[in-house]
One Martini backbone bead per residue (centre of mass of N, CA, C, O) as a GRO file, in nm:
protein
  288
    1UNK     BB    1   2.707  19.150   8.618
    2UNK     BB    2   2.975  19.246   8.791
    3UNK     BB    3   3.141  19.401   8.573
    4UNK     BB    4   2.886  19.616   8.504
    5UNK     BB    5   2.643  19.642   8.735
    6UNK     BB    6   2.696  19.612   9.041
    7UNK     BB    7   2.507  19.379   9.132
    8UNK     BB    8   2.257  19.351   9.379
    9UNK     BB    9   2.045  19.184   9.586
   10UNK     BB   10   1.794  19.302   9.781
   11UNK     BB   11   1.777  19.180  10.097
   12UNK     BB   12   1.701  18.942  10.373
   13UNK     BB   13   1.570  18.837  10.672
   14UNK     BB   14   1.326  18.589  10.627
   15UNK     BB   15   1.328  18.357  10.393
   16UNK     BB   16   1.321  18.152  10.157
   17UNK     BB   17   1.467  17.831  10.048
   18UNK     BB   18   1.738  17.627   9.899
   19UNK     BB   19   1.901  17.391   9.744
   20UNK     BB   20   2.135  17.238   9.564
   21UNK     BB   21   2.183  17.232   9.236
   22UNK     BB   22   2.178  16.949   8.996
   23UNK     BB   23   2.262  17.000   8.649
   24UNK     BB   24   2.451  16.810   8.493
   25UNK     BB   25   2.276  16.570   8.398
   26UNK     BB   26   2.049  16.734   8.261
   27UNK     BB   27   2.226  16.891   8.063
   28UNK     BB   28   2.338  16.643   7.913
   29UNK     BB   29   2.026  16.564   7.831
   30UNK     BB   30   1.873  16.850   7.762
   31UNK     BB   31   1.762  16.941   8.033
   32UNK     BB   32   1.589  17.089   8.295
   33UNK     BB   33   1.654  17.173   8.599
   34UNK     BB   34   1.533  17.121   8.897
   35UNK     BB   35   1.427  17.244   9.167
   36UNK     BB   36   1.470  17.230   9.480
   37UNK     BB   37   1.376  17.181   9.775
   38UNK     BB   38   1.228  17.356  10.026
   39UNK     BB   39   1.280  17.488  10.305
   40UNK     BB   40   1.199  17.631  10.564
   41UNK     BB   41   1.089  17.927  10.645
   42UNK     BB   42   1.182  18.224  10.742
   43UNK     BB   43   1.426  18.183  10.989
   44UNK     BB   44   1.573  17.942  10.834
   45UNK     BB   45   1.800  18.102  10.691
   46UNK     BB   46   1.990  18.092  10.954
   47UNK     BB   47   2.015  17.747  10.895
   48UNK     BB   48   2.153  17.703  10.652
   49UNK     BB   49   2.326  17.539  10.446
   50UNK     BB   50   2.581  17.577  10.233
   51UNK     BB   51   2.417  17.471   9.990
   52UNK     BB   52   2.168  17.653  10.029
   53UNK     BB   53   2.316  17.919  10.006
   54UNK     BB   54   2.439  17.891   9.718
   55UNK     BB   55   2.151  17.879   9.590
   56UNK     BB   56   1.963  18.091   9.737
   57UNK     BB   57   2.130  18.365   9.698
   58UNK     BB   58   2.081  18.336   9.362
   59UNK     BB   59   1.734  18.267   9.404
   60UNK     BB   60   1.524  18.470   9.539
   61UNK     BB   61   1.301  18.497   9.310
   62UNK     BB   62   1.203  18.185   9.387
   63UNK     BB   63   1.143  18.239   9.724
   64UNK     BB   64   1.019  18.540   9.702
   65UNK     BB   65   0.880  18.824   9.722
   66UNK     BB   66   0.898  19.109   9.483
   67UNK     BB   67   1.068  19.388   9.349
   68UNK     BB   68   1.154  19.579   9.077
   69UNK     BB   69   1.464  19.714   8.959
   70UNK     BB   70   1.488  19.924   8.708
   71UNK     BB   71   1.638  19.963   8.429
   72UNK     BB   72   1.779  20.112   8.168
   73UNK     BB   73   1.904  20.190   7.836
   74UNK     BB   74   2.187  20.204   7.975
   75UNK     BB   75   2.539  20.113   8.017
   76UNK     BB   76   2.786  20.104   8.245
   77UNK     BB   77   3.112  20.078   8.195
   78UNK     BB   78   3.358  19.805   8.286
   79UNK     BB   79   3.658  19.774   8.206
   80UNK     BB   80   3.935  19.609   8.138
   81UNK     BB   81   4.241  19.580   8.211
   82UNK     BB   82   4.538  19.509   8.068
   83UNK     BB   83   4.612  19.409   8.369
   84UNK     BB   84   4.606  19.159   8.580
   85UNK     BB   85   4.546  19.039   8.914
   86UNK     BB   86   4.671  18.921   9.216
   87UNK     BB   87   4.632  18.803   9.555
   88UNK     BB   88   4.855  18.837   9.847
   89UNK     BB   89   4.832  18.703  10.185
   90UNK     BB   90   4.870  18.723  10.548
   91UNK     BB   91   4.685  18.514  10.793
   92UNK     BB   92   4.728  18.336  11.068
   93UNK     BB   93   4.990  18.197  10.916
   94UNK     BB   94   4.857  18.235  10.629
   95UNK     BB   95   4.859  18.197  10.275
   96UNK     BB   96   4.693  18.393  10.022
   97UNK     BB   97   4.496  18.384   9.748
   98UNK     BB   98   4.222  18.427   9.579
   99UNK     BB   99   4.132  18.128   9.567
  100UNK     BB  100   4.190  18.044   9.867
  101UNK     BB  101   4.015  18.259   9.993
  102UNK     BB  102   3.740  18.182   9.866
  103UNK     BB  103   3.737  17.895   9.984
  104UNK     BB  104   3.780  17.957  10.292
  105UNK     BB  105   3.533  18.204  10.285
  106UNK     BB  106   3.303  18.169  10.080
  107UNK     BB  107   3.322  18.332   9.811
  108UNK     BB  108   3.126  18.453   9.528
  109UNK     BB  109   3.292  18.739   9.500
  110UNK     BB  110   3.549  18.938   9.323
  111UNK     BB  111   3.618  19.299   9.308
  112UNK     BB  112   3.858  19.508   9.127
  113UNK     BB  113   3.905  19.866   9.108
  114UNK     BB  114   4.101  20.082   8.881
  115UNK     BB  115   4.043  20.360   8.725
  116UNK     BB  116   3.767  20.219   8.605
  117UNK     BB  117   3.908  19.927   8.616
  118UNK     BB  118   3.946  19.587   8.587
  119UNK     BB  119   4.180  19.370   8.781
  120UNK     BB  120   3.951  19.186   8.935
  121UNK     BB  121   3.758  18.870   8.863
  122UNK     BB  122   3.561  18.648   9.067
  123UNK     BB  123   3.409  18.316   9.119
  124UNK     BB  124   3.176  18.127   9.335
  125UNK     BB  125   2.956  17.882   9.439
  126UNK     BB  126   2.832  17.858   9.130
  127UNK     BB  127   2.883  18.133   9.024
  128UNK     BB  128   2.820  18.381   8.787
  129UNK     BB  129   2.831  18.677   8.606
  130UNK     BB  130   2.489  18.666   8.585
  131UNK     BB  131   2.443  18.650   8.882
  132UNK     BB  132   2.286  18.697   9.150
  133UNK     BB  133   2.315  18.846   9.495
  134UNK     BB  134   2.251  18.869   9.804
  135UNK     BB  135   2.305  19.148  10.036
  136UNK     BB  136   2.145  19.214  10.271
  137UNK     BB  137   2.285  19.473  10.463
  138UNK     BB  138   2.335  19.661  10.222
  139UNK     BB  139   2.045  19.777  10.225
  140UNK     BB  140   2.088  19.984  10.448
  141UNK     BB  141   2.261  20.185  10.280
  142UNK     BB  142   2.048  20.231  10.064
  143UNK     BB  143   1.826  20.345  10.241
  144UNK     BB  144   1.996  20.587  10.348
  145UNK     BB  145   2.055  20.709  10.071
  146UNK     BB  146   1.750  20.761  10.002
  147UNK     BB  147   1.708  20.959  10.232
  148UNK     BB  148   1.897  21.167  10.108
  149UNK     BB  149   1.725  21.209   9.853
  150UNK     BB  150   1.468  21.302  10.007
  151UNK     BB  151   1.596  21.554  10.121
  152UNK     BB  152   1.663  21.686   9.847
  153UNK     BB  153   1.349  21.664   9.753
  154UNK     BB  154   1.169  21.740  10.024
  155UNK     BB  155   1.026  21.482  10.164
  156UNK     BB  156   1.239  21.536  10.384
  157UNK     BB  157   1.315  21.790  10.598
  158UNK     BB  158   1.460  21.625  10.848
  159UNK     BB  159   1.661  21.435  11.063
  160UNK     BB  160   1.496  21.576  11.320
  161UNK     BB  161   1.259  21.437  11.271
  162UNK     BB  162   0.999  21.260  11.358
  163UNK     BB  163   0.899  20.945  11.294
  164UNK     BB  164   0.583  20.998  11.344
  165UNK     BB  165   0.543  21.182  11.090
  166UNK     BB  166   0.571  20.907  10.890
  167UNK     BB  167   0.472  20.697  11.139
  168UNK     BB  168   0.184  20.713  11.313
  169UNK     BB  169   0.168  20.416  11.441
  170UNK     BB  170   0.407  20.496  11.663
  171UNK     BB  171   0.228  20.625  11.845
  172UNK     BB  172   0.286  20.543  12.189
  173UNK     BB  173   0.573  20.454  12.170
  174UNK     BB  174   0.923  20.427  12.188
  175UNK     BB  175   0.918  20.632  11.916
  176UNK     BB  176   0.814  20.921  11.988
  177UNK     BB  177   1.131  21.070  12.024
  178UNK     BB  178   1.236  20.974  11.752
  179UNK     BB  179   1.456  21.018  11.499
  180UNK     BB  180   1.576  20.975  11.192
  181UNK     BB  181   1.871  20.971  11.274
  182UNK     BB  182   1.836  20.751  11.500
  183UNK     BB  183   1.729  20.531  11.315
  184UNK     BB  184   1.978  20.514  11.102
  185UNK     BB  185   2.185  20.481  11.371
  186UNK     BB  186   2.071  20.298  11.602
  187UNK     BB  187   1.972  20.526  11.860
  188UNK     BB  188   1.679  20.496  12.003
  189UNK     BB  189   1.664  20.288  12.274
  190UNK     BB  190   1.547  20.035  12.172
  191UNK     BB  191   1.486  19.718  12.228
  192UNK     BB  192   1.716  19.448  12.101
  193UNK     BB  193   1.754  19.129  11.911
  194UNK     BB  194   2.030  19.008  11.683
  195UNK     BB  195   2.017  18.707  11.695
  196UNK     BB  196   2.100  18.425  11.468
  197UNK     BB  197   2.054  18.169  11.690
  198UNK     BB  198   1.774  18.286  11.786
  199UNK     BB  199   1.439  18.212  11.720
  200UNK     BB  200   1.338  18.454  11.941
  201UNK     BB  201   1.437  18.684  11.808
  202UNK     BB  202   1.375  18.974  11.655
  203UNK     BB  203   1.512  18.912  11.375
  204UNK     BB  204   1.344  18.632  11.343
  205UNK     BB  205   1.035  18.785  11.359
  206UNK     BB  206   1.032  19.024  11.189
  207UNK     BB  207   0.787  19.052  10.931
  208UNK     BB  208   0.639  18.738  10.923
  209UNK     BB  209   0.362  18.860  11.045
  210UNK     BB  210   0.031  18.931  11.101
  211UNK     BB  211  -0.080  19.125  11.380
  212UNK     BB  212  -0.235  19.373  11.220
  213UNK     BB  213  -0.473  19.464  11.041
  214UNK     BB  214  -0.346  19.732  10.834
  215UNK     BB  215  -0.054  19.677  10.951
  216UNK     BB  216   0.254  19.672  10.935
  217UNK     BB  217   0.447  19.417  11.063
  218UNK     BB  218   0.687  19.588  11.154
  219UNK     BB  219   0.533  19.803  11.309
  220UNK     BB  220   0.386  19.613  11.501
  221UNK     BB  221   0.643  19.503  11.633
  222UNK     BB  222   0.804  19.768  11.711
  223UNK     BB  223   0.569  19.905  11.895
  224UNK     BB  224   0.619  19.673  12.133
  225UNK     BB  225   0.878  19.780  12.225
  226UNK     BB  226   1.104  19.862  12.456
  227UNK     BB  227   1.283  20.069  12.661
  228UNK     BB  228   1.658  20.125  12.749
  229UNK     BB  229   1.706  20.423  12.631
  230UNK     BB  230   1.789  20.711  12.531
  231UNK     BB  231   1.777  20.898  12.276
  232UNK     BB  232   2.117  20.877  12.150
  233UNK     BB  233   2.282  20.691  12.381
  234UNK     BB  234   2.254  20.408  12.207
  235UNK     BB  235   2.407  20.144  12.033
  236UNK     BB  236   2.214  19.911  11.820
  237UNK     BB  237   2.191  19.654  11.617
  238UNK     BB  238   1.903  19.700  11.374
  239UNK     BB  239   1.714  19.580  11.133
  240UNK     BB  240   1.429  19.693  11.205
  241UNK     BB  241   1.505  20.000  11.172
  242UNK     BB  242   1.553  19.984  10.861
  243UNK     BB  243   1.274  19.893  10.799
  244UNK     BB  244   1.144  20.151  10.905
  245UNK     BB  245   1.297  20.342  10.715
  246UNK     BB  246   1.159  20.230  10.460
  247UNK     BB  247   0.873  20.315  10.539
  248UNK     BB  248   0.928  20.611  10.575
  249UNK     BB  249   1.024  20.661  10.285
  250UNK     BB  250   0.770  20.569  10.125
  251UNK     BB  251   0.583  20.770  10.264
  252UNK     BB  252   0.736  21.031  10.175
  253UNK     BB  253   0.747  20.965   9.845
  254UNK     BB  254   0.500  20.778   9.736
  255UNK     BB  255   0.679  20.505   9.690
  256UNK     BB  256   0.849  20.253   9.618
  257UNK     BB  257   1.170  20.165   9.671
  258UNK     BB  258   1.235  20.045   9.389
  259UNK     BB  259   1.149  20.299   9.231
  260UNK     BB  260   1.337  20.504   9.371
  261UNK     BB  261   1.600  20.356   9.302
  262UNK     BB  262   1.568  20.369   8.999
  263UNK     BB  263   1.557  20.682   8.978
  264UNK     BB  264   1.837  20.750   9.152
  265UNK     BB  265   2.038  20.492   9.048
  266UNK     BB  266   1.998  20.258   8.842
  267UNK     BB  267   1.950  20.425   8.582
  268UNK     BB  268   2.166  20.655   8.596
  269UNK     BB  269   2.416  20.461   8.615
  270UNK     BB  270   2.379  20.174   8.448
  271UNK     BB  271   2.257  19.907   8.493
  272UNK     BB  272   2.242  19.594   8.341
  273UNK     BB  273   2.027  19.496   8.551
  274UNK     BB  274   1.786  19.400   8.719
  275UNK     BB  275   1.656  19.420   9.029
  276UNK     BB  276   1.579  19.310   9.366
  277UNK     BB  277   1.317  19.343   9.629
  278UNK     BB  278   1.232  19.217   9.914
  279UNK     BB  279   0.942  19.126  10.091
  280UNK     BB  280   0.703  19.132  10.296
  281UNK     BB  281   0.390  19.001  10.381
  282UNK     BB  282   0.265  19.300  10.278
  283UNK     BB  283   0.453  19.421  10.028
  284UNK     BB  284   0.720  19.537  10.161
  285UNK     BB  285   1.016  19.644  10.160
  286UNK     BB  286   1.327  19.550  10.307
  287UNK     BB  287   1.543  19.785  10.436
  288UNK     BB  288   1.738  19.569  10.616
   0.00000   0.00000   0.00000
């Protein structure tokens, strides 16, 4: 429930998907609607139709392996304010309110909180207050936040530590002199293609197949990439580098990312539902 749990499902690029479920007729007949056929997996998520997105983004637990982010015994309340608001604004010569904005930009949820109380909460694309919704790259900020927790816990000594101290399989690659700080700020200098329309881009291929038995598939892929700039000299947005940051983090703390997130954020804050964190083909959560 967006109102209480602030929950997002920590997702990734490159997982299976499904079409839009048509439950109306089955529900009227008292039957359970069958899940729709799944489209091709892997990078096919980048080419889902709008209908597939609306169904698949809220049903990731049916479409890919995952770990559970366990909730605690108490729920942090987010009460409704005495007076609700609507929002109206003009952009590009058009005036929008909340409903027309959500329709025009295909938003599945809007939440506005003021002074700890909800003043606006709406849902779209067939989503209800109890549905999860995959977060995609919001997971990157969560991974970096957990690296901060690991620093405080002393599991990571410094952001200036070399990445290879925590992922030794990267020794001898373009990541040899890259620091943790440069990894989480995507300034490693390692060459990368983040194109979502190119099926041969790095982001479309990373972590989807076992390249070397016994080595995490993300690590195997990333350690083959060439260098294009000195570490710290150039920023390039790279989902794969936050995937690496997630592997670095779990190596440092000695537990899965979902468990560490539950310990540090999910249970202490009081999330209303369990979350899920989707895994790569080797069973490691995708930090990016």
